[in-house]
């Protein structure tokens, strides 16, 4: 199982970036897929989730600015990020999770190596 992120970089405040995650070793259909981020000195934060039923949710800090999309036929996951702010600076990770039917939640166990996003003011 591999998840490989790309698309990170440095942008100015208000700019946009699109992150991509190419997966291999499994079929995305039926899994929760998501994006997480971790800034220096902070805990990992959930950014956007597409659960196994392809229902989408976003962290409060990115709602209205970020868009997650999955293509199960190409086994890819993307994150479109707009109106970026310095507070969005972090390493962004693609993740795969199991869907727990009992409570309709995802449990993420597999993460990629991450891609750095830096937003300057």
PDB file of C-alpha atoms in Angstrom:
ATOM      1  CA  UNK A   1       0.000   0.000   0.000  1.00  0.00           C
ATOM      2  CA  UNK A   2       1.396   3.382  -1.012  1.00  0.00           C
ATOM      3  CA  UNK A   3       0.076   6.923  -0.925  1.00  0.00           C
ATOM      4  CA  UNK A   4       2.256   9.497  -2.652  1.00  0.00           C
ATOM      5  CA  UNK A   5       1.450  13.188  -2.340  1.00  0.00           C
ATOM      6  CA  UNK A   6       2.580  15.953  -4.655  1.00  0.00           C
ATOM      7  CA  UNK A   7       1.741  19.539  -5.479  1.00  0.00           C
ATOM      8  CA  UNK A   8       2.987  21.309  -2.399  1.00  0.00           C
ATOM      9  CA  UNK A   9       4.988  24.497  -2.616  1.00  0.00           C
ATOM     10  CA  UNK A  10       5.288  28.087  -1.536  1.00  0.00           C
ATOM     11  CA  UNK A  11       2.608  30.666  -2.306  1.00  0.00           C
ATOM     12  CA  UNK A  12       1.608  34.080  -1.084  1.00  0.00           C
ATOM     13  CA  UNK A  13      -1.452  34.721   1.008  1.00  0.00           C
ATOM     14  CA  UNK A  14      -4.576  34.545  -1.122  1.00  0.00           C
ATOM     15  CA  UNK A  15      -2.992  32.118  -3.555  1.00  0.00           C
ATOM     16  CA  UNK A  16      -4.057  28.640  -4.589  1.00  0.00           C
ATOM     17  CA  UNK A  17      -2.543  25.175  -4.760  1.00  0.00           C
ATOM     18  CA  UNK A  18      -3.809  21.748  -5.730  1.00  0.00           C
ATOM     19  CA  UNK A  19      -2.442  18.704  -3.967  1.00  0.00           C
ATOM     20  CA  UNK A  20      -2.612  15.252  -5.503  1.00  0.00           C
ATOM     21  CA  UNK A  21      -2.326  11.813  -3.958  1.00  0.00           C
ATOM     22  CA  UNK A  22      -1.662   8.800  -6.123  1.00  0.00           C
ATOM     23  CA  UNK A  23      -2.434   5.517  -4.425  1.00  0.00           C
ATOM     24  CA  UNK A  24      -1.309   1.994  -5.228  1.00  0.00           C
ATOM     25  CA  UNK A  25      -1.595  -1.464  -3.761  1.00  0.00           C
ATOM     26  CA  UNK A  26      -5.312  -1.224  -3.101  1.00  0.00           C
ATOM     27  CA  UNK A  27      -8.537   0.027  -4.642  1.00  0.00           C
ATOM     28  CA  UNK A  28      -9.817   3.276  -3.177  1.00  0.00           C
ATOM     29  CA  UNK A  29     -13.463   2.371  -3.596  1.00  0.00           C
ATOM     30  CA  UNK A  30     -14.853   1.340  -0.238  1.00  0.00           C
ATOM     31  CA  UNK A  31     -12.216   3.156   1.806  1.00  0.00           C
ATOM     32  CA  UNK A  32     -12.319   6.469   3.575  1.00  0.00           C
ATOM     33  CA  UNK A  33      -9.793   8.844   2.067  1.00  0.00           C
ATOM     34  CA  UNK A  34      -8.679  12.099   3.568  1.00  0.00           C
ATOM     35  CA  UNK A  35      -6.242  14.934   3.890  1.00  0.00           C
ATOM     36  CA  UNK A  36      -4.585  15.852   7.157  1.00  0.00           C
ATOM     37  CA  UNK A  37      -2.007  18.478   8.010  1.00  0.00           C
ATOM     38  CA  UNK A  38       0.511  19.132  10.728  1.00  0.00           C
ATOM     39  CA  UNK A  39       2.163  22.445  11.439  1.00  0.00           C
ATOM     40  CA  UNK A  40       5.364  22.720  13.499  1.00  0.00           C
ATOM     41  CA  UNK A  41       4.616  22.332  17.191  1.00  0.00           C
ATOM     42  CA  UNK A  42       0.987  21.441  16.571  1.00  0.00           C
ATOM     43  CA  UNK A  43      -0.984  18.222  16.516  1.00  0.00           C
ATOM     44  CA  UNK A  44      -2.118  16.645  13.266  1.00  0.00           C
ATOM     45  CA  UNK A  45      -5.363  18.189  12.091  1.00  0.00           C
ATOM     46  CA  UNK A  46      -8.114  16.752   9.920  1.00  0.00           C
ATOM     47  CA  UNK A  47      -8.539  18.886   6.789  1.00  0.00           C
ATOM     48  CA  UNK A  48     -10.997  17.064   4.546  1.00  0.00           C
ATOM     49  CA  UNK A  49     -12.552  13.619   4.444  1.00  0.00           C
ATOM     50  CA  UNK A  50     -14.316  11.609   1.761  1.00  0.00           C
ATOM     51  CA  UNK A  51     -15.727   8.616   3.558  1.00  0.00           C
ATOM     52  CA  UNK A  52     -16.393   5.195   2.106  1.00  0.00           C
ATOM     53  CA  UNK A  53     -19.861   6.350   1.082  1.00  0.00           C
ATOM     54  CA  UNK A  54     -18.143   9.365  -0.527  1.00  0.00           C
ATOM     55  CA  UNK A  55     -19.762  11.737   1.894  1.00  0.00           C
ATOM     56  CA  UNK A  56     -17.508  14.746   2.367  1.00  0.00           C
ATOM     57  CA  UNK A  57     -16.634  16.760   5.430  1.00  0.00           C
ATOM     58  CA  UNK A  58     -14.193  19.604   6.081  1.00  0.00           C
ATOM     59  CA  UNK A  59     -12.382  21.010   9.041  1.00  0.00           C
ATOM     60  CA  UNK A  60     -13.874  24.277  10.224  1.00  0.00           C
ATOM     61  CA  UNK A  61     -10.776  26.274   9.336  1.00  0.00           C
ATOM     62  CA  UNK A  62     -10.880  25.299   5.652  1.00  0.00           C
ATOM     63  CA  UNK A  63     -14.598  25.215   4.891  1.00  0.00           C
ATOM     64  CA  UNK A  64     -15.444  27.216   1.820  1.00  0.00           C
ATOM     65  CA  UNK A  65     -11.798  27.398   0.724  1.00  0.00           C
ATOM     66  CA  UNK A  66     -10.699  23.787   0.183  1.00  0.00           C
ATOM     67  CA  UNK A  67     -12.280  21.086  -1.988  1.00  0.00           C
ATOM     68  CA  UNK A  68     -11.557  17.383  -1.765  1.00  0.00           C
ATOM     69  CA  UNK A  69     -12.208  15.063  -4.694  1.00  0.00           C
ATOM     70  CA  UNK A  70     -11.594  11.410  -5.339  1.00  0.00           C
ATOM     71  CA  UNK A  71     -11.382   9.438  -8.568  1.00  0.00           C
ATOM     72  CA  UNK A  72     -11.819   5.776  -7.732  1.00  0.00           C
ATOM     73  CA  UNK A  73     -11.141   4.724 -11.322  1.00  0.00           C
ATOM     74  CA  UNK A  74      -7.721   6.391 -11.276  1.00  0.00           C
ATOM     75  CA  UNK A  75      -7.082   5.769  -7.558  1.00  0.00           C
ATOM     76  CA  UNK A  76      -6.283   9.415  -6.980  1.00  0.00           C
ATOM     77  CA  UNK A  77      -7.288  11.953  -4.369  1.00  0.00           C
ATOM     78  CA  UNK A  78      -6.945  15.701  -4.766  1.00  0.00           C
ATOM     79  CA  UNK A  79      -7.246  18.746  -2.560  1.00  0.00           C
ATOM     80  CA  UNK A  80      -7.898  22.090  -4.193  1.00  0.00           C
ATOM     81  CA  UNK A  81      -6.893  24.898  -1.874  1.00  0.00           C
ATOM     82  CA  UNK A  82      -7.906  28.482  -2.509  1.00  0.00           C
ATOM     83  CA  UNK A  83      -7.562  31.743  -0.629  1.00  0.00           C
ATOM     84  CA  UNK A  84      -4.627  30.331   1.289  1.00  0.00           C
ATOM     85  CA  UNK A  85      -3.584  31.923   4.559  1.00  0.00           C
ATOM     86  CA  UNK A  86      -0.293  31.779   6.480  1.00  0.00           C
ATOM     87  CA  UNK A  87      -2.129  29.612   9.033  1.00  0.00           C
ATOM     88  CA  UNK A  88      -2.470  26.945   6.333  1.00  0.00           C
ATOM     89  CA  UNK A  89       1.298  26.405   6.365  1.00  0.00           C
ATOM     90  CA  UNK A  90       1.910  22.750   7.235  1.00  0.00           C
ATOM     91  CA  UNK A  91       2.877  19.373   5.921  1.00  0.00           C
ATOM     92  CA  UNK A  92      -0.149  17.873   4.219  1.00  0.00           C
ATOM     93  CA  UNK A  93      -0.738  14.141   4.325  1.00  0.00           C
ATOM     94  CA  UNK A  94      -2.967  11.883   2.282  1.00  0.00           C
ATOM     95  CA  UNK A  95      -4.519   9.070   4.291  1.00  0.00           C
ATOM     96  CA  UNK A  96      -6.548   5.910   3.934  1.00  0.00           C
ATOM     97  CA  UNK A  97      -9.039   4.816   6.511  1.00  0.00           C
ATOM     98  CA  UNK A  98     -11.479   2.069   7.352  1.00  0.00           C
ATOM     99  CA  UNK A  99     -15.162   2.890   7.487  1.00  0.00           C
ATOM    100  CA  UNK A 100     -16.860   1.917  10.716  1.00  0.00           C
ATOM    101  CA  UNK A 101     -20.463   1.109   9.909  1.00  0.00           C
ATOM    102  CA  UNK A 102     -21.513   1.118  13.553  1.00  0.00           C
ATOM    103  CA  UNK A 103     -20.981   4.851  13.956  1.00  0.00           C
ATOM    104  CA  UNK A 104     -20.430   5.958  10.346  1.00  0.00           C
ATOM    105  CA  UNK A 105     -16.962   7.193  11.162  1.00  0.00           C
ATOM    106  CA  UNK A 106     -13.546   6.670   9.621  1.00  0.00           C
ATOM    107  CA  UNK A 107     -10.466   5.318  11.303  1.00  0.00           C
ATOM    108  CA  UNK A 108      -7.322   6.397   9.487  1.00  0.00           C
ATOM    109  CA  UNK A 109      -4.350   4.086   9.692  1.00  0.00           C
ATOM    110  CA  UNK A 110      -2.226   4.618   6.576  1.00  0.00           C
ATOM    111  CA  UNK A 111      -0.570   7.925   5.728  1.00  0.00           C
ATOM    112  CA  UNK A 112       1.659   9.138   2.930  1.00  0.00           C
ATOM    113  CA  UNK A 113       5.001  10.854   3.418  1.00  0.00           C
ATOM    114  CA  UNK A 114       3.510  14.325   3.139  1.00  0.00           C
ATOM    115  CA  UNK A 115       4.037  17.419   1.032  1.00  0.00           C
ATOM    116  CA  UNK A 116       4.996  20.830   2.386  1.00  0.00           C
ATOM    117  CA  UNK A 117       2.740  23.830   1.871  1.00  0.00           C
ATOM    118  CA  UNK A 118       4.094  27.223   2.864  1.00  0.00           C
ATOM    119  CA  UNK A 119       1.980  30.376   2.696  1.00  0.00           C
ATOM    120  CA  UNK A 120       3.658  33.725   3.191  1.00  0.00           C
ATOM    121  CA  UNK A 121       1.913  36.947   4.107  1.00  0.00           C
TER     122      UNK A 121
END
